GROMACS .gro file of C-alpha atoms in nm:
model
  360
    1MET     CA    1   3.307  12.705  -0.407
    2ARG     CA    2   3.579  12.565  -0.622
    3ALA     CA    3   3.771  12.451  -0.313
    4ARG     CA    4   3.464  12.265  -0.194
    5ASN     CA    5   3.430  12.079  -0.527
    6VAL     CA    6   3.798  11.984  -0.523
    7ALA     CA    7   3.763  11.844  -0.171
    8ARG     CA    8   3.459  11.645  -0.274
    9TRP     CA    9   3.645  11.502  -0.576
   10ALA     CA   10   3.944  11.406  -0.362
   11SER     CA   11   3.715  11.232  -0.116
   12ARG     CA   12   3.571  11.020  -0.394
   13VAL     CA   13   3.915  10.926  -0.521
   14LEU     CA   14   4.024  10.816  -0.175
   15ARG     CA   15   3.716  10.597  -0.145
   16GLY     CA   16   3.816  10.426  -0.473
   17ARG     CA   17   3.538  10.563  -0.676
   18ALA     CA   18   3.594  10.744  -1.002
   19PRO     CA   19   3.452  11.090  -1.016
   20ASN     CA   20   3.220  11.004  -1.306
   21ALA     CA   21   3.139  10.645  -1.194
   22GLN     CA   22   2.774  10.551  -1.176
   23ARG     CA   23   2.594  10.308  -0.947
   24PRO     CA   24   2.520   9.954  -1.089
   25THR     CA   25   2.209   9.948  -1.291
   26HIS     CA   26   1.917   9.713  -1.229
   27ASN     CA   27   1.995   9.505  -1.543
   28ALA     CA   28   2.349   9.431  -1.427
   29GLN     CA   29   2.220   9.302  -1.095
   30ARG     CA   30   1.974   9.069  -1.270
   31ALA     CA   31   2.250   8.930  -1.496
   32SER     CA   32   2.470   8.857  -1.195
   33GLN     CA   33   2.187   8.674  -1.018
   34ALA     CA   34   2.109   8.468  -1.331
   35GLY     CA   35   2.472   8.353  -1.358
   36ALA     CA   36   2.477   8.242  -0.996
   37ALA     CA   37   2.150   8.052  -1.043
   38LEU     CA   38   2.286   7.877  -1.353
   39LEU     CA   39   2.601   7.771  -1.168
   40ALA     CA   40   2.393   7.636  -0.878
   41ALA     CA   41   2.173   7.443  -1.121
   42MET     CA   42   2.475   7.287  -1.290
   43LEU     CA   43   2.619   7.181  -0.956
   44THR     CA   44   2.284   7.031  -0.856
   45VAL     CA   45   2.258   6.833  -1.181
   46THR     CA   46   2.614   6.705  -1.136
   47LEU     CA   47   2.543   6.589  -0.781
   48VAL     CA   48   2.216   6.422  -0.881
   49ALA     CA   49   2.387   6.242  -1.171
   50THR     CA   50   2.668   6.125  -0.943
   51PHE     CA   51   2.427   5.993  -0.680
   52ALA     CA   52   2.214   5.825  -0.947
   53ALA     CA   53   2.517   5.654  -1.102
   54ALA     CA   54   2.632   5.533  -0.760
   55ALA     CA   55   2.284   5.399  -0.682
   56MET     CA   56   2.265   5.220  -1.018
   57TRP     CA   57   2.608   5.065  -0.963
   58GLN     CA   58   2.507   4.942  -0.617
   59GLN     CA   59   2.189   4.795  -0.761
   60TRP     CA   60   2.380   4.626  -1.045
   61ARG     CA   61   2.629   4.480  -0.798
   62ALA     CA   62   2.351   4.349  -0.575
   63ILE     CA   63   2.184   4.185  -0.876
   64GLU     CA   64   2.512   4.025  -0.983
   65VAL     CA   65   2.578   3.891  -0.633
   66GLU     CA   66   2.225   3.753  -0.608
   67THR     CA   67   2.254   3.594  -0.954
   68ALA     CA   68   2.585   3.430  -0.867
   69GLU     CA   69   2.448   3.299  -0.536
   70ARG     CA   70   2.138   3.162  -0.706
   71ALA     CA   71   2.353   2.991  -0.971
   72ARG     CA   72   2.575   2.842  -0.699
   73ILE     CA   73   2.281   2.697  -0.508
   74GLN     CA   74   2.112   2.566  -0.822
   75SER     CA   75   2.436   2.410  -0.944
   76ALA     CA   76   2.495   2.247  -0.607
   77TRP     CA   77   2.156   2.077  -0.604
   78ILE     CA   78   2.183   1.967  -0.966
   79LEU     CA   79   2.523   1.811  -0.899
   80ILE     CA   80   2.385   1.640  -0.589
   81GLY     CA   81   2.116   1.491  -0.811
   82ALA     CA   82   2.381   1.378  -1.059
   83LEU     CA   83   2.579   1.215  -0.777
   84ASP     CA   84   2.269   1.031  -0.653
   85TRP     CA   85   2.203   0.917  -1.008
   86SER     CA   86   2.559   0.779  -1.030
   87ARG     CA   87   2.518   0.600  -0.698
   88LEU     CA   88   2.196   0.445  -0.826
   89ILE     CA   89   2.375   0.319  -1.138
   90LEU     CA   90   2.647   0.159  -0.926
   91ARG     CA   91   2.391   0.010  -0.690
   92GLU     CA   92   2.189  -0.142  -0.974
   93ASP     CA   93   2.509  -0.283  -1.121
   94SER     CA   94   2.592  -0.445  -0.789
   95LEU     CA   95   2.243  -0.592  -0.747
   96ALA     CA   96   2.197  -0.700  -1.109
   97GLN     CA   97   2.051  -1.049  -1.126
   98GLY     CA   98   2.268  -1.296  -1.309
   99GLY     CA   99   2.575  -1.079  -1.263
  100ASP     CA  100   2.911  -1.242  -1.211
  101GLY     CA  101   3.030  -0.988  -0.954
  102THR     CA  102   3.289  -0.829  -1.181
  103ASP     CA  103   3.339  -0.463  -1.264
  104ASN     CA  104   3.449  -0.402  -1.621
  105LEU     CA  105   3.443  -0.132  -1.887
  106SER     CA  106   3.145  -0.283  -2.071
  107GLU     CA  107   2.904  -0.198  -1.789
  108PRO     CA  108   2.673   0.108  -1.791
  109TRP     CA  109   2.869   0.296  -1.522
  110ALA     CA  110   3.177   0.305  -1.749
  111VAL     CA  111   3.001   0.506  -2.022
  112PRO     CA  112   3.080   0.878  -1.975
  113LEU     CA  113   2.803   1.135  -2.001
  114GLN     CA  114   2.890   1.381  -2.275
  115GLU     CA  115   2.778   1.740  -2.227
  116ALA     CA  116   2.403   1.758  -2.280
  117ARG     CA  117   2.131   2.012  -2.213
  118LEU     CA  118   1.969   1.946  -1.878
  119SER     CA  119   1.620   2.002  -2.017
  120THR     CA  120   1.657   1.691  -2.234
  121PHE     CA  121   1.675   1.478  -1.919
  122LEU     CA  122   1.361   1.645  -1.784
  123ALA     CA  123   1.179   1.583  -2.111
  124ALA     CA  124   1.287   1.219  -2.110
  125ASN     CA  125   1.157   1.189  -1.754
  126ARG     CA  126   0.823   1.350  -1.858
  127ASN     CA  127   0.867   1.638  -1.620
  128VAL     CA  128   0.804   1.870  -1.913
  129ALA     CA  129   0.607   1.804  -2.227
  130GLN     CA  130   0.870   1.930  -2.467
  131VAL     CA  131   1.230   2.040  -2.440
  132GLN     CA  132   1.117   2.389  -2.539
  133ASP     CA  133   0.880   2.398  -2.241
  134ALA     CA  134   1.164   2.386  -1.991
  135SER     CA  135   1.236   2.687  -1.779
  136THR     CA  136   1.502   2.936  -1.878
  137ASP     CA  137   1.735   2.807  -1.606
  138THR     CA  138   1.726   2.447  -1.724
  139ALA     CA  139   1.736   2.549  -2.090
  140ASP     CA  140   2.072   2.716  -2.031
  141ALA     CA  141   2.215   2.436  -1.812
  142PHE     CA  142   2.451   2.175  -1.957
  143LEU     CA  143   2.556   1.865  -1.762
  144SER     CA  144   2.841   1.621  -1.820
  145GLY     CA  145   3.028   1.367  -1.609
  146GLN     CA  146   3.181   1.024  -1.573
  147ILE     CA  147   3.244   0.742  -1.327
  148THR     CA  148   3.595   0.598  -1.304
  149ASP     CA  149   3.718   0.291  -1.118
  150GLN     CA  150   3.979   0.396  -0.863
  151GLN     CA  151   4.101   0.038  -0.830
  152GLY     CA  152   4.222   0.057  -1.186
  153LEU     CA  153   4.506   0.267  -1.042
  154LEU     CA  154   4.795   0.200  -0.806
  155ASN     CA  155   4.688   0.285  -0.453
  156LEU     CA  156   4.944   0.485  -0.255
  157ARG     CA  157   4.789   0.356   0.068
  158ASN     CA  158   4.934   0.013  -0.017
  159LEU     CA  159   5.282   0.150   0.059
  160GLY     CA  160   5.206   0.168   0.429
  161GLY     CA  161   5.244  -0.171   0.593
  162ASP     CA  162   5.258  -0.264   0.960
  163LYS     CA  163   5.502   0.004   1.083
  164GLN     CA  164   5.712  -0.046   0.771
  165VAL     CA  165   5.692   0.003   0.397
  166ASP     CA  166   5.518  -0.279   0.210
  167ALA     CA  167   5.781  -0.446  -0.011
  168THR     CA  168   5.540  -0.553  -0.287
  169ALA     CA  169   5.383  -0.210  -0.319
  170GLN     CA  170   5.726  -0.048  -0.313
  171ARG     CA  171   5.837  -0.259  -0.612
  172GLN     CA  172   5.518  -0.168  -0.798
  173PHE     CA  173   5.568   0.203  -0.746
  174ALA     CA  174   5.940   0.178  -0.818
  175ARG     CA  175   5.862   0.043  -1.166
  176LEU     CA  176   5.611   0.321  -1.222
  177PHE     CA  177   5.854   0.590  -1.106
  178ASP     CA  178   6.121   0.451  -1.340
  179TYR     CA  179   5.873   0.445  -1.628
  180LEU     CA  180   5.783   0.812  -1.565
  181GLY     CA  181   6.144   0.915  -1.511
  182LEU     CA  182   6.086   1.028  -1.153
  183PRO     CA  183   6.360   0.996  -0.889
  184ARG     CA  184   6.335   0.711  -0.640
  185GLN     CA  185   6.402   0.959  -0.359
  186GLN     CA  186   6.053   1.100  -0.409
  187LEU     CA  187   5.905   0.750  -0.371
  188ASP     CA  188   6.097   0.696  -0.048
  189GLN     CA  189   5.976   1.035   0.073
  190LEU     CA  190   5.612   0.944   0.002
  191ALA     CA  191   5.645   0.610   0.178
  192GLN     CA  192   5.797   0.762   0.491
  193GLN     CA  193   5.541   1.040   0.505
  194LEU     CA  194   5.261   0.785   0.469
  195LEU     CA  195   5.397   0.579   0.758
  196LEU     CA  196   5.419   0.888   0.977
  197ALA     CA  197   5.070   1.009   0.883
  198THR     CA  198   4.905   0.673   0.950
  199ALA     CA  199   5.106   0.574   1.260
  200ARG     CA  200   4.887   0.492   1.561
  201GLU     CA  201   5.165   0.549   1.810
  202GLY     CA  202   5.369   0.857   1.892
  203ASP     CA  203   5.278   1.223   1.899
  204ALA     CA  204   4.981   1.273   1.668
  205SER     CA  205   5.034   1.650   1.662
  206ALA     CA  206   5.378   1.601   1.505
  207ALA     CA  207   5.250   1.367   1.232
  208PRO     CA  208   5.209   1.511   0.880
  209LEU     CA  209   4.861   1.570   0.744
  210LEU     CA  210   4.716   1.280   0.548
  211PRO     CA  211   4.611   1.397   0.200
  212GLN     CA  212   4.268   1.309   0.073
  213SER     CA  213   4.363   1.293  -0.294
  214VAL     CA  214   4.666   1.278  -0.522
  215ALA     CA  215   4.637   1.650  -0.593
  216GLN     CA  216   4.724   1.716  -0.227
  217LEU     CA  217   5.053   1.523  -0.229
  218GLY     CA  218   5.227   1.858  -0.232
  219TRP     CA  219   5.165   1.859   0.143
  220TRP     CA  220   5.438   1.596   0.162
  221GLY     CA  221   5.682   1.798  -0.045
  222LEU     CA  222   5.620   1.630  -0.381
  223PRO     CA  223   5.677   1.874  -0.672
  224GLN     CA  224   5.378   1.969  -0.885
  225GLN     CA  225   5.548   1.828  -1.196
  226SER     CA  226   5.572   1.487  -1.030
  227ILE     CA  227   5.211   1.504  -0.912
  228ALA     CA  228   5.095   1.580  -1.267
  229ALA     CA  229   5.297   1.286  -1.402
  230LEU     CA  230   5.160   1.043  -1.141
  231ALA     CA  231   4.795   1.156  -1.155
  232PRO     CA  232   4.683   0.928  -1.445
  233TYR     CA  233   4.822   0.616  -1.276
  234VAL     CA  234   4.787   0.647  -0.898
  235THR     CA  235   4.520   0.715  -0.638
  236LEU     CA  236   4.498   0.758  -0.262
  237LEU     CA  237   4.217   0.556  -0.105
  238PRO     CA  238   4.113   0.514   0.260
  239ALA     CA  239   4.224   0.148   0.268
  240ARG     CA  240   4.456  -0.095   0.095
  241THR     CA  241   4.317  -0.229  -0.235
  242THR     CA  242   4.394  -0.465  -0.521
  243VAL     CA  243   4.429  -0.369  -0.888
  244ASN     CA  244   4.126  -0.444  -1.106
  245LEU     CA  245   4.244  -0.635  -1.413
  246ASN     CA  246   3.934  -0.529  -1.606
  247THR     CA  247   3.982  -0.152  -1.571
  248ALA     CA  248   4.354  -0.084  -1.522
  249SER     CA  249   4.559   0.064  -1.805
  250ALA     CA  250   4.848  -0.124  -1.962
  251VAL     CA  251   5.101   0.087  -1.768
  252VAL     CA  252   4.931   0.013  -1.435
  253LEU     CA  253   4.907  -0.359  -1.516
  254TRP     CA  254   5.274  -0.369  -1.610
  255ALA     CA  255   5.381  -0.187  -1.294
  256SER     CA  256   5.157  -0.392  -1.064
  257ALA     CA  257   5.293  -0.738  -1.152
  258ASP     CA  258   5.648  -0.863  -1.108
  259GLY     CA  259   5.783  -1.032  -1.419
  260LEU     CA  260   5.523  -0.879  -1.651
  261ASP     CA  261   5.651  -0.693  -1.956
  262MET     CA  262   5.468  -0.421  -2.148
  263ALA     CA  263   5.378  -0.656  -2.433
  264ASP     CA  264   5.199  -0.888  -2.190
  265ALA     CA  265   5.017  -0.591  -2.038
  266GLN     CA  266   4.901  -0.479  -2.382
  267ARG     CA  267   4.784  -0.834  -2.454
  268LEU     CA  268   4.571  -0.831  -2.141
  269VAL     CA  269   4.411  -0.500  -2.241
  270GLN     CA  270   4.330  -0.630  -2.590
  271ARG     CA  271   4.185  -0.951  -2.451
  272ARG     CA  272   3.946  -0.781  -2.211
  273GLU     CA  273   3.807  -0.562  -2.493
  274THR     CA  274   3.637  -0.872  -2.631
  275GLN     CA  275   3.601  -1.074  -2.311
  276TYR     CA  276   3.656  -0.936  -1.963
  277PHE     CA  277   3.827  -1.143  -1.695
  278ARG     CA  278   3.611  -1.331  -1.446
  279ASN     CA  279   3.899  -1.411  -1.211
  280PRO     CA  280   4.274  -1.337  -1.186
  281ALA     CA  281   4.359  -1.689  -1.301
  282GLU     CA  282   4.223  -1.618  -1.650
  283ALA     CA  283   4.464  -1.327  -1.684
  284ALA     CA  284   4.756  -1.526  -1.546
  285GLU     CA  285   4.708  -1.788  -1.818
  286LEU     CA  286   4.765  -1.529  -2.092
  287VAL     CA  287   5.105  -1.408  -1.973
  288ARG     CA  288   5.443  -1.571  -1.933
  289ALA     CA  289   5.510  -1.797  -1.641
  290GLY     CA  290   5.643  -1.625  -1.335
  291SER     CA  291   5.435  -1.310  -1.376
  292ALA     CA  292   5.296  -1.216  -1.037
  293ILE     CA  293   4.923  -1.194  -1.109
  294THR     CA  294   4.765  -1.332  -0.795
  295ALA     CA  295   4.449  -1.284  -0.593
  296SER     CA  296   4.648  -1.098  -0.327
  297THR     CA  297   4.746  -0.816  -0.563
  298HIS     CA  298   4.485  -0.831  -0.839
  299ALA     CA  299   4.108  -0.869  -0.865
  300VAL     CA  300   3.824  -0.841  -1.116
  301ALA     CA  301   3.587  -0.630  -0.902
  302SER     CA  302   3.612  -0.290  -0.736
  303SER     CA  303   3.474  -0.107  -0.436
  304TYR     CA  304   3.600   0.250  -0.484
  305PHE     CA  305   3.478   0.475  -0.765
  306GLU     CA  306   3.524   0.841  -0.843
  307VAL     CA  307   3.226   1.040  -0.972
  308ARG     CA  308   3.296   1.361  -1.162
  309GLY     CA  309   3.025   1.608  -1.257
  310ARG     CA  310   3.046   1.932  -1.455
  311LEU     CA  311   2.766   2.186  -1.493
  312ARG     CA  312   2.748   2.498  -1.707
  313LEU     CA  313   2.478   2.735  -1.586
  314ASP     CA  314   2.422   3.107  -1.644
  315GLY     CA  315   2.770   3.172  -1.775
  316ALA     CA  316   2.939   2.980  -1.492
  317VAL     CA  317   3.103   2.639  -1.459
  318VAL     CA  318   3.088   2.420  -1.147
  319GLU     CA  319   3.281   2.094  -1.119
  320GLU     CA  320   3.244   1.837  -0.843
  321ARG     CA  321   3.445   1.525  -0.762
  322SER     CA  322   3.323   1.256  -0.522
  323LEU     CA  323   3.459   0.927  -0.392
  324VAL     CA  324   3.199   0.655  -0.340
  325PHE     CA  325   3.232   0.312  -0.182
  326LYS     CA  326   3.032   0.018  -0.317
  327GLN     CA  327   2.984  -0.306  -0.128
  328ARG     CA  328   2.704  -0.559  -0.177
  329GLY     CA  329   2.449  -0.306  -0.297
  330ASP     CA  330   2.544  -0.041  -0.043
  331VAL     CA  331   2.688   0.267  -0.215
  332ARG     CA  332   2.811   0.540   0.020
  333THR     CA  333   2.968   0.878  -0.053
  334LEU     CA  334   3.296   0.910   0.137
  335TRP     CA  335   3.378   1.270   0.043
  336ARG     CA  336   3.289   1.539  -0.205
  337GLU     CA  337   3.507   1.816  -0.340
  338ARG     CA  338   3.353   2.099  -0.538
  339GLY     CA  339   3.547   2.327  -0.767
  340GLY     CA  340   3.495   2.703  -0.769
  341LEU     CA  341   3.212   2.876  -0.947
  342ALA     CA  342   3.424   2.994  -1.240
  343ALA     CA  343   3.219   3.278  -1.383
  344LEU     CA  344   3.263   3.349  -1.750
  345GLY     CA  345   3.141   3.703  -1.696
  346ALA     CA  346   3.253   3.972  -1.456
  347MET     CA  347   3.225   3.782  -1.127
  348ALA     CA  348   3.403   3.465  -1.015
  349GLN     CA  349   3.445   3.259  -0.702
  350GLY     CA  350   3.758   3.055  -0.620
  351PRO     CA  351   3.779   2.686  -0.532
  352THR     CA  352   3.624   2.573  -0.208
  353MET     CA  353   3.737   2.316   0.041
  354PRO     CA  354   3.580   1.970   0.041
  355ARG     CA  355   3.236   2.000   0.193
  356PRO     CA  356   3.023   1.757   0.392
  357THR     CA  357   2.813   1.508   0.201
  358SER     CA  358   2.495   1.622   0.375
  359SER     CA  359   2.493   1.978   0.245
  360PRO     CA  360   2.474   2.116  -0.111
   0.00000   0.00000   0.00000
């Protein structure tokens, strides 16, 4: 009997079970099941929270994209309206009865529009009863802009003559480059690149690209420092032009006329503040003899104007620059260039290429 008990005990030891061990109770099984259920519940809550956060982020991103797109479209149409308004001002100036055909800084187009709430324009136009009645979009929109005479600047296109550099324009730009402390080699480089870009003969595929504005002169290898120095005094127009005596700065007047010193240029600027010039001969009478102010290089009217508009809407800023051509009441937009939608919040869009005049 004892031998049988010893054998039974040894069998239990070999099976890994203590001789006095007891089977798991019912309470222990329930505790184990409860722990597993709690762990599963925690995992489920974690997964649900993760999916919910991802869904909310996707929804927020979609709302932000839609808001930015709506602001871009609204800004585009508002700036188109501002451009049309500027064209109307220039057209009315050209068709004004009793006008003398001059363009000067005392005319309405020369007054810049300081930043103003867009809803004030709607109220003035009786589109809304009160400024407070405007929609939220227009209440948060601020518009500013200005019109500048591009013939009050030296036109780089004048450098390109008939297969050779124009001597008069080269002297004008040489004086300006000396005044700004820029090397003459850069002027020669610009002149040669302009001749190559506008040449009608030869391989067109080998010709350099013709910039549309001064900011793009880097295409011709001009350093950015030189472009920044030239920007207040030069322009690049589609055709050769004269310098408007009524809108050019003293530096441009001095550079544009042989034999004119800076004191004479300042005298011309002071004179036109009280009485603008009606013809180049009036200006020539005020300066020393021998100064080259002639009808071939100077004028008192302009055909090319730049329109700049700036709109702040929904925490974003959109800027647009346009070149318009005015001739006998016909005002046409030659090109438009819109700056990027610079968001002040989390999203932003970079600058865009010049876009067609027919689309916002």
